[in-house]
Coordinates of C-alpha atoms and ligand atoms in Angstrom, one line a residue:
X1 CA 20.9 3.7 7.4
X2 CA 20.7 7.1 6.9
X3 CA 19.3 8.4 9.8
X4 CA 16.1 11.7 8.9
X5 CA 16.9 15.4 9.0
X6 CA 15.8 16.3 13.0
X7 CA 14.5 19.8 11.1
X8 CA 12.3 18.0 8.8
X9 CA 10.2 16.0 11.3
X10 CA 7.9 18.8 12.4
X11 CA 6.9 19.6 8.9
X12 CA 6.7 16.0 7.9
X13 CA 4.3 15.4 10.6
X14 CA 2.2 18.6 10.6
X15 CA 1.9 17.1 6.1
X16 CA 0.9 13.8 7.7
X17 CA -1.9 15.7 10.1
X18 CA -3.4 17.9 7.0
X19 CA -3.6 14.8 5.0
X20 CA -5.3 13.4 7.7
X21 CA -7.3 16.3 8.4
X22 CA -8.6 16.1 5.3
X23 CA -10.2 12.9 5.3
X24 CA -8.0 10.9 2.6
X25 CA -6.9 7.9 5.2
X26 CA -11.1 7.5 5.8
X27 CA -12.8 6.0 3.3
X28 CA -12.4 2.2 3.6
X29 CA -11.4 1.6 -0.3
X30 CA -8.0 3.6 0.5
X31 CA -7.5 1.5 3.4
X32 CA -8.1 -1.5 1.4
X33 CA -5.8 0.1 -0.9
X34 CA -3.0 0.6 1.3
X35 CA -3.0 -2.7 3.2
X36 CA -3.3 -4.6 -0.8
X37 CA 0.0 -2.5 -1.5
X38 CA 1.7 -3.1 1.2
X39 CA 1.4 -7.2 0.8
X40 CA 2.5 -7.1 -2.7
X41 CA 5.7 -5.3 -1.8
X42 CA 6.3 -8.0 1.3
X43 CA 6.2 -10.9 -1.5
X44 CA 7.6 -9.0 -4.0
X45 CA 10.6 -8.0 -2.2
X46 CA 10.8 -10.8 0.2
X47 CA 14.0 -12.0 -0.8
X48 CA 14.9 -8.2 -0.2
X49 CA 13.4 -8.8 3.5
X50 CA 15.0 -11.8 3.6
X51 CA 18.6 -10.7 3.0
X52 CA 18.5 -7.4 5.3
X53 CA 16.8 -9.7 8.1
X54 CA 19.9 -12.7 7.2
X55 CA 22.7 -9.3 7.8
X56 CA 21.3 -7.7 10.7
X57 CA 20.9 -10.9 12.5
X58 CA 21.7 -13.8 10.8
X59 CA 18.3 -15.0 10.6
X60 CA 17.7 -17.6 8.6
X61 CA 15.1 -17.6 5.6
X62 CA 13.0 -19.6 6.7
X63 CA 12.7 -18.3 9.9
X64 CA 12.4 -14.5 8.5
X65 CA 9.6 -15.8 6.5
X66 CA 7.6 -17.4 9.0
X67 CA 8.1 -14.9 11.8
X68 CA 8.2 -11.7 10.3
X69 CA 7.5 -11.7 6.1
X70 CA 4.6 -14.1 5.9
X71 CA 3.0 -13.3 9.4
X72 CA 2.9 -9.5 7.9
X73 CA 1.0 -11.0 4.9
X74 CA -1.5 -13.1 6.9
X75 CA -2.3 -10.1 9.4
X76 CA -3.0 -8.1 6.1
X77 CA -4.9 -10.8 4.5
X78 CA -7.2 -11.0 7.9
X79 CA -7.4 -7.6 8.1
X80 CA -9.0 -7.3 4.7
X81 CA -11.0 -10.3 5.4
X82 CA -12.5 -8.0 8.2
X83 CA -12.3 -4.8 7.7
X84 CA -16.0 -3.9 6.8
X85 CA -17.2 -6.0 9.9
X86 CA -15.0 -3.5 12.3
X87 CA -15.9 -1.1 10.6
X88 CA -19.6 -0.9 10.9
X89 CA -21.2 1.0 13.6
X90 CA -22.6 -1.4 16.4
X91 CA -26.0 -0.7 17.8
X92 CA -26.2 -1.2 21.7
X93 CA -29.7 -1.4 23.1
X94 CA -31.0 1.8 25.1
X95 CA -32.9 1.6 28.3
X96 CA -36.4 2.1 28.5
X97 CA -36.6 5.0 30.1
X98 CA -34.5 7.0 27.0
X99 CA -36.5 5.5 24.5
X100 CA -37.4 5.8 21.9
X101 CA -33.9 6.8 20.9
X102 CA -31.3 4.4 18.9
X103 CA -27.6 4.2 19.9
X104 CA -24.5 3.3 18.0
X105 CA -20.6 3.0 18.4
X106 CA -19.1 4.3 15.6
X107 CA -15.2 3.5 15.1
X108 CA -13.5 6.6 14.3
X109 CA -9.9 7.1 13.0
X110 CA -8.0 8.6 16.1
X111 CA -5.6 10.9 13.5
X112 CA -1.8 11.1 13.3
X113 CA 0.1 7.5 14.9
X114 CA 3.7 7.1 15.8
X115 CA 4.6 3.4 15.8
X116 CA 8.9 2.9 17.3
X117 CA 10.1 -0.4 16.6
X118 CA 12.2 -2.3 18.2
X119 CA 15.2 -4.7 16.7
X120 CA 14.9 -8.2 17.3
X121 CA 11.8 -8.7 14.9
X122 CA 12.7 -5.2 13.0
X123 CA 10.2 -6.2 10.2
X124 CA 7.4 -7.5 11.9
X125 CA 7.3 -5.5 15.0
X126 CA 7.9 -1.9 12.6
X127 CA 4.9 -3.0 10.3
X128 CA 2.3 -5.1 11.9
X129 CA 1.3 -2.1 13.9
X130 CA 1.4 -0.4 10.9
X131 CA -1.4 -2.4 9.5
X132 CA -3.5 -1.9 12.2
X133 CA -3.0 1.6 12.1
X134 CA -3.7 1.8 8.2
X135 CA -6.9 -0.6 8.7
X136 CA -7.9 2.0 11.5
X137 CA -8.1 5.0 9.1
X138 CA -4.9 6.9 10.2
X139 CA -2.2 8.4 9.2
X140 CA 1.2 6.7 10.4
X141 CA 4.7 7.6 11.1
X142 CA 7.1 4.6 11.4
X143 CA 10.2 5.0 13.2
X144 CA 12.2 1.2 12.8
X145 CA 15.2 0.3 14.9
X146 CA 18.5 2.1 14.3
X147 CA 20.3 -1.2 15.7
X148 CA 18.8 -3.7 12.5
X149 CA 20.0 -0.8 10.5
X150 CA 19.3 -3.2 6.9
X151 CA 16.1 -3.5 7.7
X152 CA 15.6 0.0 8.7
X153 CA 16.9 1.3 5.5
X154 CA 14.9 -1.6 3.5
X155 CA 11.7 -0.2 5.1
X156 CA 13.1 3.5 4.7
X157 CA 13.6 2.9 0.3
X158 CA 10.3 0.6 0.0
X159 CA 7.3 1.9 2.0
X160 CA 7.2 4.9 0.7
X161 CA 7.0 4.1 -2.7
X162 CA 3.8 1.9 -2.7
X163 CA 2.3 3.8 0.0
X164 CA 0.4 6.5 -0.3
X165 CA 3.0 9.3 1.0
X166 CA 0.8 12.5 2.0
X167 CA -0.4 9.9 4.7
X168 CA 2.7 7.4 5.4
X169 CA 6.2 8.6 6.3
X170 CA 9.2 6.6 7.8
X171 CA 12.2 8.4 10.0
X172 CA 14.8 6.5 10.5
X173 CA 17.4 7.2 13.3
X174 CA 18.1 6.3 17.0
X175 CA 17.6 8.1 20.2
X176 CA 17.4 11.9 18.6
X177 CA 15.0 11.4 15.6
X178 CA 12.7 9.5 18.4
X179 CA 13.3 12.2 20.9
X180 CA 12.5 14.6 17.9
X181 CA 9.0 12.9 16.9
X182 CA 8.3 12.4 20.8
X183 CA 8.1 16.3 20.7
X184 CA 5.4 16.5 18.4
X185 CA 1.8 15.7 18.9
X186 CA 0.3 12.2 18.1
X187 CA -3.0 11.2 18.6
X188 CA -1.6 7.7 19.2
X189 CA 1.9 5.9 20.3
X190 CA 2.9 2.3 19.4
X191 CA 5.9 1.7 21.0
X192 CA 7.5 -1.8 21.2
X193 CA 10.5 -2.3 23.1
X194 CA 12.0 -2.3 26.9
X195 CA 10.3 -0.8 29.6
X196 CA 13.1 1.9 30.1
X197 CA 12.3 3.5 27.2
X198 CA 8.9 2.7 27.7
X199 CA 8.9 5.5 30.5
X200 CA 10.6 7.6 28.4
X201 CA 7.8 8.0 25.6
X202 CA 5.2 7.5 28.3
X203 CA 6.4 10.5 29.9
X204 CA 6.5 12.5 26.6
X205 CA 2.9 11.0 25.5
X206 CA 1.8 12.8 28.7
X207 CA 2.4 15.9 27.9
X208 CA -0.1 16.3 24.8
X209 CA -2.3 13.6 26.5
X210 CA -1.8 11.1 23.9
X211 CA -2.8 7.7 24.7
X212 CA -0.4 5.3 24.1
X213 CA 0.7 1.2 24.0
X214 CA 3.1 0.0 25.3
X215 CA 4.6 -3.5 24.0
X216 CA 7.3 -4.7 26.1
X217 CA 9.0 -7.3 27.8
X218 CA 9.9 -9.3 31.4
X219 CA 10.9 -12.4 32.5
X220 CA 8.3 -14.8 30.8
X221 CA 8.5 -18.3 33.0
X222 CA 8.6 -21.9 32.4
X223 CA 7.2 -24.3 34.6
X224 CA 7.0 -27.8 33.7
X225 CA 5.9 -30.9 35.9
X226 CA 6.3 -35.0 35.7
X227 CA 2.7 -34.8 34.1
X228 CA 4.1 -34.4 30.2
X229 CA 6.1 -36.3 28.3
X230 CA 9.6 -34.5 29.1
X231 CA 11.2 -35.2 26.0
X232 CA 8.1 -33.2 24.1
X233 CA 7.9 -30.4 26.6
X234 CA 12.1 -29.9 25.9
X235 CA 11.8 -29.4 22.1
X236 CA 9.1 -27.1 22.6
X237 CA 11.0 -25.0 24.8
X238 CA 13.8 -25.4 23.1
X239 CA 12.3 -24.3 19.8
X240 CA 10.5 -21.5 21.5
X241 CA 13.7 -19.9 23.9
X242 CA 16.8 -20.7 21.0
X243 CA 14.5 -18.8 18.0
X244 CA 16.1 -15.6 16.6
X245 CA 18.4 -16.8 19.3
X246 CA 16.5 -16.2 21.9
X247 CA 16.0 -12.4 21.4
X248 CA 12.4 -12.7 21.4
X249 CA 10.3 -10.9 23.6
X250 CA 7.9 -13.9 24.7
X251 CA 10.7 -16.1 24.5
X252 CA 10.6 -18.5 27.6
X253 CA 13.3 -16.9 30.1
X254 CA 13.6 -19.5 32.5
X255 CA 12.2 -23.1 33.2
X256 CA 10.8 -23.4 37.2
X257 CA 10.8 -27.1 38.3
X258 CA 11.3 -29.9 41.3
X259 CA 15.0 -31.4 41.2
X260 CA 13.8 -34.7 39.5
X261 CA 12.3 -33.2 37.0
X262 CA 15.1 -30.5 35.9
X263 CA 17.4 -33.8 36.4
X264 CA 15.6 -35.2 33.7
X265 CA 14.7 -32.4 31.6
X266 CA 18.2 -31.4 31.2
X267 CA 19.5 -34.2 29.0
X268 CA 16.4 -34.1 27.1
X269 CA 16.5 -30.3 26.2
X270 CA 20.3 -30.7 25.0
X271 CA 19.4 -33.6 22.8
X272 CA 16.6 -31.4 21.3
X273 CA 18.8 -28.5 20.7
X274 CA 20.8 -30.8 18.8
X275 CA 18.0 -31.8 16.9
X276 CA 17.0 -27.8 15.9
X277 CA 20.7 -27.2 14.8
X278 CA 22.9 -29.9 15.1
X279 CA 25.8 -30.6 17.1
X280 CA 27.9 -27.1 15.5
X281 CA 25.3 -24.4 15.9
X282 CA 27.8 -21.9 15.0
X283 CA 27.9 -23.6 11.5
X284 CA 23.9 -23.9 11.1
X285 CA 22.7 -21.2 8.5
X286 CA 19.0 -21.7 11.0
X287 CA 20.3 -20.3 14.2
X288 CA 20.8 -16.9 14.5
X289 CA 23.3 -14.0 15.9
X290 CA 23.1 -11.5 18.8
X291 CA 22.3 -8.1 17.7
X292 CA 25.3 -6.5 18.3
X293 CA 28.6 -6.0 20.5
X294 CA 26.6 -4.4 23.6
X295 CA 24.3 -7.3 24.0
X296 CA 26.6 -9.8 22.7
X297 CA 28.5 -8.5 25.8
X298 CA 25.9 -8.1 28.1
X299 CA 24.8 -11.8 28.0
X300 CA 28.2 -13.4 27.6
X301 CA 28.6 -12.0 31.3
X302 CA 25.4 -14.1 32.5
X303 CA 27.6 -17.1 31.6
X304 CA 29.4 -16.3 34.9
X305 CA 26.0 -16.9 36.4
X306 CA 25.8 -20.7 36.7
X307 CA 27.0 -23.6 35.1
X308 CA 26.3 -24.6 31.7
X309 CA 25.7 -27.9 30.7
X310 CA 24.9 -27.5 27.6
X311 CA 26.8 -24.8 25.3
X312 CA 28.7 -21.9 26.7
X313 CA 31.0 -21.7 23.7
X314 CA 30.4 -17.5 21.9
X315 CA 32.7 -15.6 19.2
X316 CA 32.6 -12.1 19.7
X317 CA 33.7 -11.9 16.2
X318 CA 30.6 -13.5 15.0
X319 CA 28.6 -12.2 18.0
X320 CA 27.9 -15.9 18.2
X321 CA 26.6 -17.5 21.7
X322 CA 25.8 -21.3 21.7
X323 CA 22.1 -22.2 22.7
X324 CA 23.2 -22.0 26.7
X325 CA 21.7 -24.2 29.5
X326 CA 22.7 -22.8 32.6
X327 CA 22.3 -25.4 36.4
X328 CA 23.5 -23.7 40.0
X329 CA 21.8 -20.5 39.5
X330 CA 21.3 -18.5 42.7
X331 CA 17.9 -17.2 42.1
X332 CA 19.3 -13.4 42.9
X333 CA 21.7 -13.2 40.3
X334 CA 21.6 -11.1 37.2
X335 CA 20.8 -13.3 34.7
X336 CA 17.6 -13.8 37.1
X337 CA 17.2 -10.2 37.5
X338 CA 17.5 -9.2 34.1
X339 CA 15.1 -10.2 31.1
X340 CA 17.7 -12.3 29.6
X341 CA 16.7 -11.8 25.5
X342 CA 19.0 -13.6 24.8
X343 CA 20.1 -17.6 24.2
X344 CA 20.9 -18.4 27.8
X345 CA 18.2 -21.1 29.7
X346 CA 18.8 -20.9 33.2
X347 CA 17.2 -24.3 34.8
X348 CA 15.7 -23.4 38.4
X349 CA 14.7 -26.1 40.9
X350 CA 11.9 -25.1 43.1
X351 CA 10.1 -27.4 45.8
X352 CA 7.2 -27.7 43.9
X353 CA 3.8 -26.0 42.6
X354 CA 3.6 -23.4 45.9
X355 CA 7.0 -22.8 45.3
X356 CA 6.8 -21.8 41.4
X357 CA 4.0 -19.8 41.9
X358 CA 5.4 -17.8 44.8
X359 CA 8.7 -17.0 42.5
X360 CA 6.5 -16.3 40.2
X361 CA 4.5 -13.8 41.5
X362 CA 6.6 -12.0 44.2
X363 CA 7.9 -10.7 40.6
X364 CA 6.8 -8.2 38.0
X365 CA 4.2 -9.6 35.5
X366 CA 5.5 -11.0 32.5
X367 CA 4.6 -11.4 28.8
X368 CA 4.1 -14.5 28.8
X369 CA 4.2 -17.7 31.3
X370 CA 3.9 -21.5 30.1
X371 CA 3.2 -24.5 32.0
X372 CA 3.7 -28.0 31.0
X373 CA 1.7 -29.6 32.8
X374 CA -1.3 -32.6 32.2
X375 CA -3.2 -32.1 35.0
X376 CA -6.2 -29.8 35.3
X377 CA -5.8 -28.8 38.9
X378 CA -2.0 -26.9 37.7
X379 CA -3.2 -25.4 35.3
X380 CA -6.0 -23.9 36.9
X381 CA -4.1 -22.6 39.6
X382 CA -1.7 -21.4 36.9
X383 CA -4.9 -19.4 35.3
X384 CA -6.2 -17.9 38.5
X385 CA -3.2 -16.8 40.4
X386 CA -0.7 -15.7 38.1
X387 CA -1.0 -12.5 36.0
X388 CA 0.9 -11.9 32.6
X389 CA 0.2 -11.1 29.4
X390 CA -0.8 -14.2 28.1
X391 CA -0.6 -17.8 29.3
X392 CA 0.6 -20.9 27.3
X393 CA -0.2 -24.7 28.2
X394 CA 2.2 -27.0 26.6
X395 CA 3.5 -24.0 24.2
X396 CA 5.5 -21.0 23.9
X397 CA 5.0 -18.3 22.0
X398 CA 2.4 -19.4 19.6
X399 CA -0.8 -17.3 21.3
X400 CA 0.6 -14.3 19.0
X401 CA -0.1 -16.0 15.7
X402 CA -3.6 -16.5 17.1
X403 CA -5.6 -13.1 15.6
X404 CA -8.3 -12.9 17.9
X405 CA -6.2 -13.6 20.8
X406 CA -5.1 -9.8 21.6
X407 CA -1.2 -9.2 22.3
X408 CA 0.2 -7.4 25.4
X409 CA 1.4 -7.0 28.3
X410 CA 0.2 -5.8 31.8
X411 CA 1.9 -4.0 34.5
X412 CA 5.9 -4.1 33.8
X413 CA 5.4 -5.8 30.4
X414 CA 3.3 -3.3 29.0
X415 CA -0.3 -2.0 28.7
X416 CA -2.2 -2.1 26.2
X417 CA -2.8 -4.7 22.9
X418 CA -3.5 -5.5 19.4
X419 CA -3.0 -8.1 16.4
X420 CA -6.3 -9.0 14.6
X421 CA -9.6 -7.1 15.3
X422 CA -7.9 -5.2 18.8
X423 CA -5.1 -3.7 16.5
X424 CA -7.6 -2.2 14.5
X425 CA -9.8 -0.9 17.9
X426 CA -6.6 -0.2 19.5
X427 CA -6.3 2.8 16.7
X428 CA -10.1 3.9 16.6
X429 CA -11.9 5.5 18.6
X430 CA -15.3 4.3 20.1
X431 CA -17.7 7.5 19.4
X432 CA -21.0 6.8 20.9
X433 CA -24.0 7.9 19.1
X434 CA -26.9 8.6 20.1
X435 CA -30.0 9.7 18.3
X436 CA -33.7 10.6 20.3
X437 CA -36.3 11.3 18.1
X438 CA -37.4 15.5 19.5
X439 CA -41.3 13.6 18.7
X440 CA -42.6 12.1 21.0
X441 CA -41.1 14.6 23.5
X442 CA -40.5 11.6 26.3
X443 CA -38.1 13.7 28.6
X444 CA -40.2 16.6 29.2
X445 CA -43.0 15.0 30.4
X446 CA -40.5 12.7 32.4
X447 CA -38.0 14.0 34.0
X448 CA -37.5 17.7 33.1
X449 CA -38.5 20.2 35.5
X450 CA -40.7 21.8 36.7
X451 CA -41.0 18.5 38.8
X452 CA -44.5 17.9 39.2
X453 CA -45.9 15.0 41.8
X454 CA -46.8 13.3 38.7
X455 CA -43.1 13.7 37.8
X456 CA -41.2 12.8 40.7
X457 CA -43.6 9.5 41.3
X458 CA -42.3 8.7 37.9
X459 CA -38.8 9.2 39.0
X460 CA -39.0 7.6 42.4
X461 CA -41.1 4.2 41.0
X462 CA -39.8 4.3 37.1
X463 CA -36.6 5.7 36.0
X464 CA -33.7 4.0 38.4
X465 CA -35.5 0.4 37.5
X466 CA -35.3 1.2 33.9
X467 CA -31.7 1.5 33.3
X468 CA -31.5 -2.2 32.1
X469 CA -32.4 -2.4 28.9
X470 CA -35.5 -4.5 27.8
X471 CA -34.9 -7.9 26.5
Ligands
NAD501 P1 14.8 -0.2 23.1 O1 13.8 0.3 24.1 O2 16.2 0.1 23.4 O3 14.5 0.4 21.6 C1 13.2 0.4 21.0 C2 13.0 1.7 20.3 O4 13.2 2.8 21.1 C3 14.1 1.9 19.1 O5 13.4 2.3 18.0 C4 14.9 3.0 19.7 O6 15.4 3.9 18.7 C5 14.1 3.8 20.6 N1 14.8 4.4 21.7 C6 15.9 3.8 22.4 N2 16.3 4.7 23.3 C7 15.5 5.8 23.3 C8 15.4 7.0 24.0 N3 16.3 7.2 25.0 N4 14.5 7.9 23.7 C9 13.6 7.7 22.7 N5 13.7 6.5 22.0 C10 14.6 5.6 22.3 O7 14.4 -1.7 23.1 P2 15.1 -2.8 22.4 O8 16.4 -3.1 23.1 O9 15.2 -2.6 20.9 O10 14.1 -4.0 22.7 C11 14.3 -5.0 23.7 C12 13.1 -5.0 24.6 O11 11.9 -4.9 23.9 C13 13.0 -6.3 25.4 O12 12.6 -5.9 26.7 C14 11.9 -7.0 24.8 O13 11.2 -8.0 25.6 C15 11.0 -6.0 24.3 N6 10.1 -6.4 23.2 C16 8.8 -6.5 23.4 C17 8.0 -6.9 22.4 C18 6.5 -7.0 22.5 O14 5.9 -7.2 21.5 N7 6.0 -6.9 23.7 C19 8.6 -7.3 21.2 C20 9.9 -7.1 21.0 C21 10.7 -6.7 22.0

């Protein structure tokens, strides 16, 4: 990775802005354009994709395809399925007493983005806002993770030859180039990653006023009753947490149940891991690495944390950790204070529903929570008295393949969304239009002064019951 020249980002910006500025992102043909280009290079070069995904994580091909290459080429292929329906201005119906008059929201592009990408999906999470952006009308700066370096310099050589470059530009780099673009002014920020840094960009967005979204991540909960066949619930959780070994931001963090049922759930979650990758994971070309030494570190310390009964084993050579299933955990330790992004399942017994729901929300609101659970009356409560970002029954982490299910966070885990149609309002803006005809001149013999008793009976009997519109 070659990280950009800090001197160049102004000028490369204010090129992106005049591009803008002159209207080249607008019409919808050059979107189309764009978002056509930008496929063929993800299935021309997805072996390319494949490899730098394989060496800065040891993802596993089909894995890289079905998380990050392929689910880049479906967004695409709804966005283009779409795109003329978004953007069409939308009539809304006008209240009597403005009529006649028609009234439209027109999506407008808001100008210059800045998406930062995290590393864990460095592909999917650097581009798919990208393609909201580009469907939007805008002109985009992508900044992809410094710590998936292959993929950053894959992005960094590809993109800008088959997009359109006066109105696409990638800077690689770490914490300067960022700091660097986070000086300039965007009319938008995507910005994927912890909630640290989230503050960090928030505060810098504030200073120009630019609105921002905020992608991030928390301590998404499991909670899982006698209801469900166990042995189902365990390989979905198990397939859900131990994916990119477990550095995955909806990734279930922990699993919240009575003593019988975590009894029984145990066994059953070890024999699926098995299943997913065999009895030497370390030797399984389908289960993936830890990022890098610091995390590899970080989460080797949460072993400390409890017991594990299954797993345990890590080579910091390999930056290897074994899918980790960890019993005795006091519910105040770090691995239960920290979003654990990471392969380590801590098992927590509460006494019940009440219980799980209290842990639950005497925390901040996650990403995600998921509840096994057959009976209606859980889930409900689930639904009404919890708040995160999304809410899975019987699955993890699948609500994001879902288009017109949007994808965020609230409170600690982020604010704003997008994927499908909300990625592409997430970058417009909503300009309302309105249009009264000056013939037949309704507001001065309504409600302009001079107020007349004619007037103000209007007013007083008329104009406040009018608001709504008319059927
Ligand atoms: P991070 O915040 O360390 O890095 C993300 C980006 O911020 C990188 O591009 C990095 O260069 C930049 N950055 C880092 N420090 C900076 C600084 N001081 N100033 C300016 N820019 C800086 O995040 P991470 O460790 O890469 O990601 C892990 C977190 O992201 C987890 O909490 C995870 O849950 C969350 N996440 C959320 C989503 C989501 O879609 N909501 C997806 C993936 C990850």
């Amino acid at each position: 990775m070659t990280a950009t020249a800090l001197q160049r980002i102004p000028t490369l910006v204010a090129g992106l802005r005049h591009s803008h500025s002159r209207g080249i992102t607008r019409p919808e043909e050059w979107r189309r354009e764009q978002l056509t280009r930008l496929r063929a290079l993800l299935q021309d070069r997805g072996a390319d994709f494949e490899a730098a995904l394989r060496s800065d994580l040891g993802k596993s091909g089909t894995e890289a395809r079905l998380t990050e290459i392929d689910f880049l080429v479906s967004e695409i292929d709804h966005a283009l399925a779409h795109l003329a329906r978004w953007m069409r201005p939308r009539r809304v119906r006008v209240p009597l007493a403005v009529q006649p008059a028609s009234a439209r929201i027109v999506p407008e592009p808001l100008g210059v983005v800045l998406v930062i990408a995290p590393w864990n999906y460095p592909l999917m999470l650097a581009l798919s806002p990208v393609i909201g952006a580009l469907a939007a009308g805008n002109a985009v700066v992508v900044k992809p993770s410094e710590l998936a370096p292959a993929t950053s310099t894959l992005i960094a050589r590809l993109v800008p030859d088959v997009l359109d470059r006066r109105a696409v530009a990638v800077v690689e780099g770490g914490v300067p180039e960022t700091t660097a673009l986070l000086a300039e002014r965007f009319d938008h920020i995507f910005y994927t990653g912890s909630a640290r840094v989230g503050r960090i960009v928030a505060r810098a967005a504030a200073e120009h006023l630019t609105p921002i979204t905020l992608e991030l991540g928390g301590k998404s909960p499991v909670y899982v009753d006698g209801t469900v066949p166990l042995h189902l619930a365990a390989q979905r959780i198990a397939w859900g947490k131990f994916m990119n070994a477990g550095q995955t931001c909806v990734a279930p963090d922990y699993v919240l149940g009575r003593p019988e049922v975590l009894r029984e759930l145990a066994p059953l979650l070890a024999e699926a891991v098995h299943h997913l990758y065999g009895s030497a994971p370390e030797k399984n070309p389908d289960y993936g690495r830890i990022v890098n030494a610091a995390q590899f570190d970080r989460l080797v310390g949460y072993l400390a944390d409890g017991d594990a009964v299954l797993g345990g084993a890590h080579d910091a050579e390999q930056r290897f950790i074994a899918p980790t299933l960890l019993t005795g955990v006091d519910r105040a330790a770090p691995v239960m204070r920290d979003e654990i992004f990471g392969p380590i399942l801590p098992l927590i017994e509460v006494s019940g529903l009440d219980d799980a729901l209290t842990f639950v929300t005497g925390r901040e609101k996650p990403l995600a929570a998921y509840v096994f659970s057959e009976n209606a009356a859980v889930r409900r409560r689930w639904e009404h008295e919890t708040s995160s970002g999304a809410l899975g029954f019987d699955v993890p982490a699948l609500h994001l393949v879902v288009p017109d299910l949007p994808f965020g966070g609230v409170g600690e885990s982020g604010m704003g969304a997008y994927h499908g149609e909300r990625s592409f309002r997430t970058f417009s803006h909503e300009k309302s239009v309105l249009s009264k005809p000056l013939s037949p001149d309704t507001l001065a013999a309504t409600i302009m002064p001079p107020f007349t008793a004619r007037k103000d009976a209007i007013v007083r009997r008329w104009v406040g019951k009018l608001r709504e519109p008319r059927v």
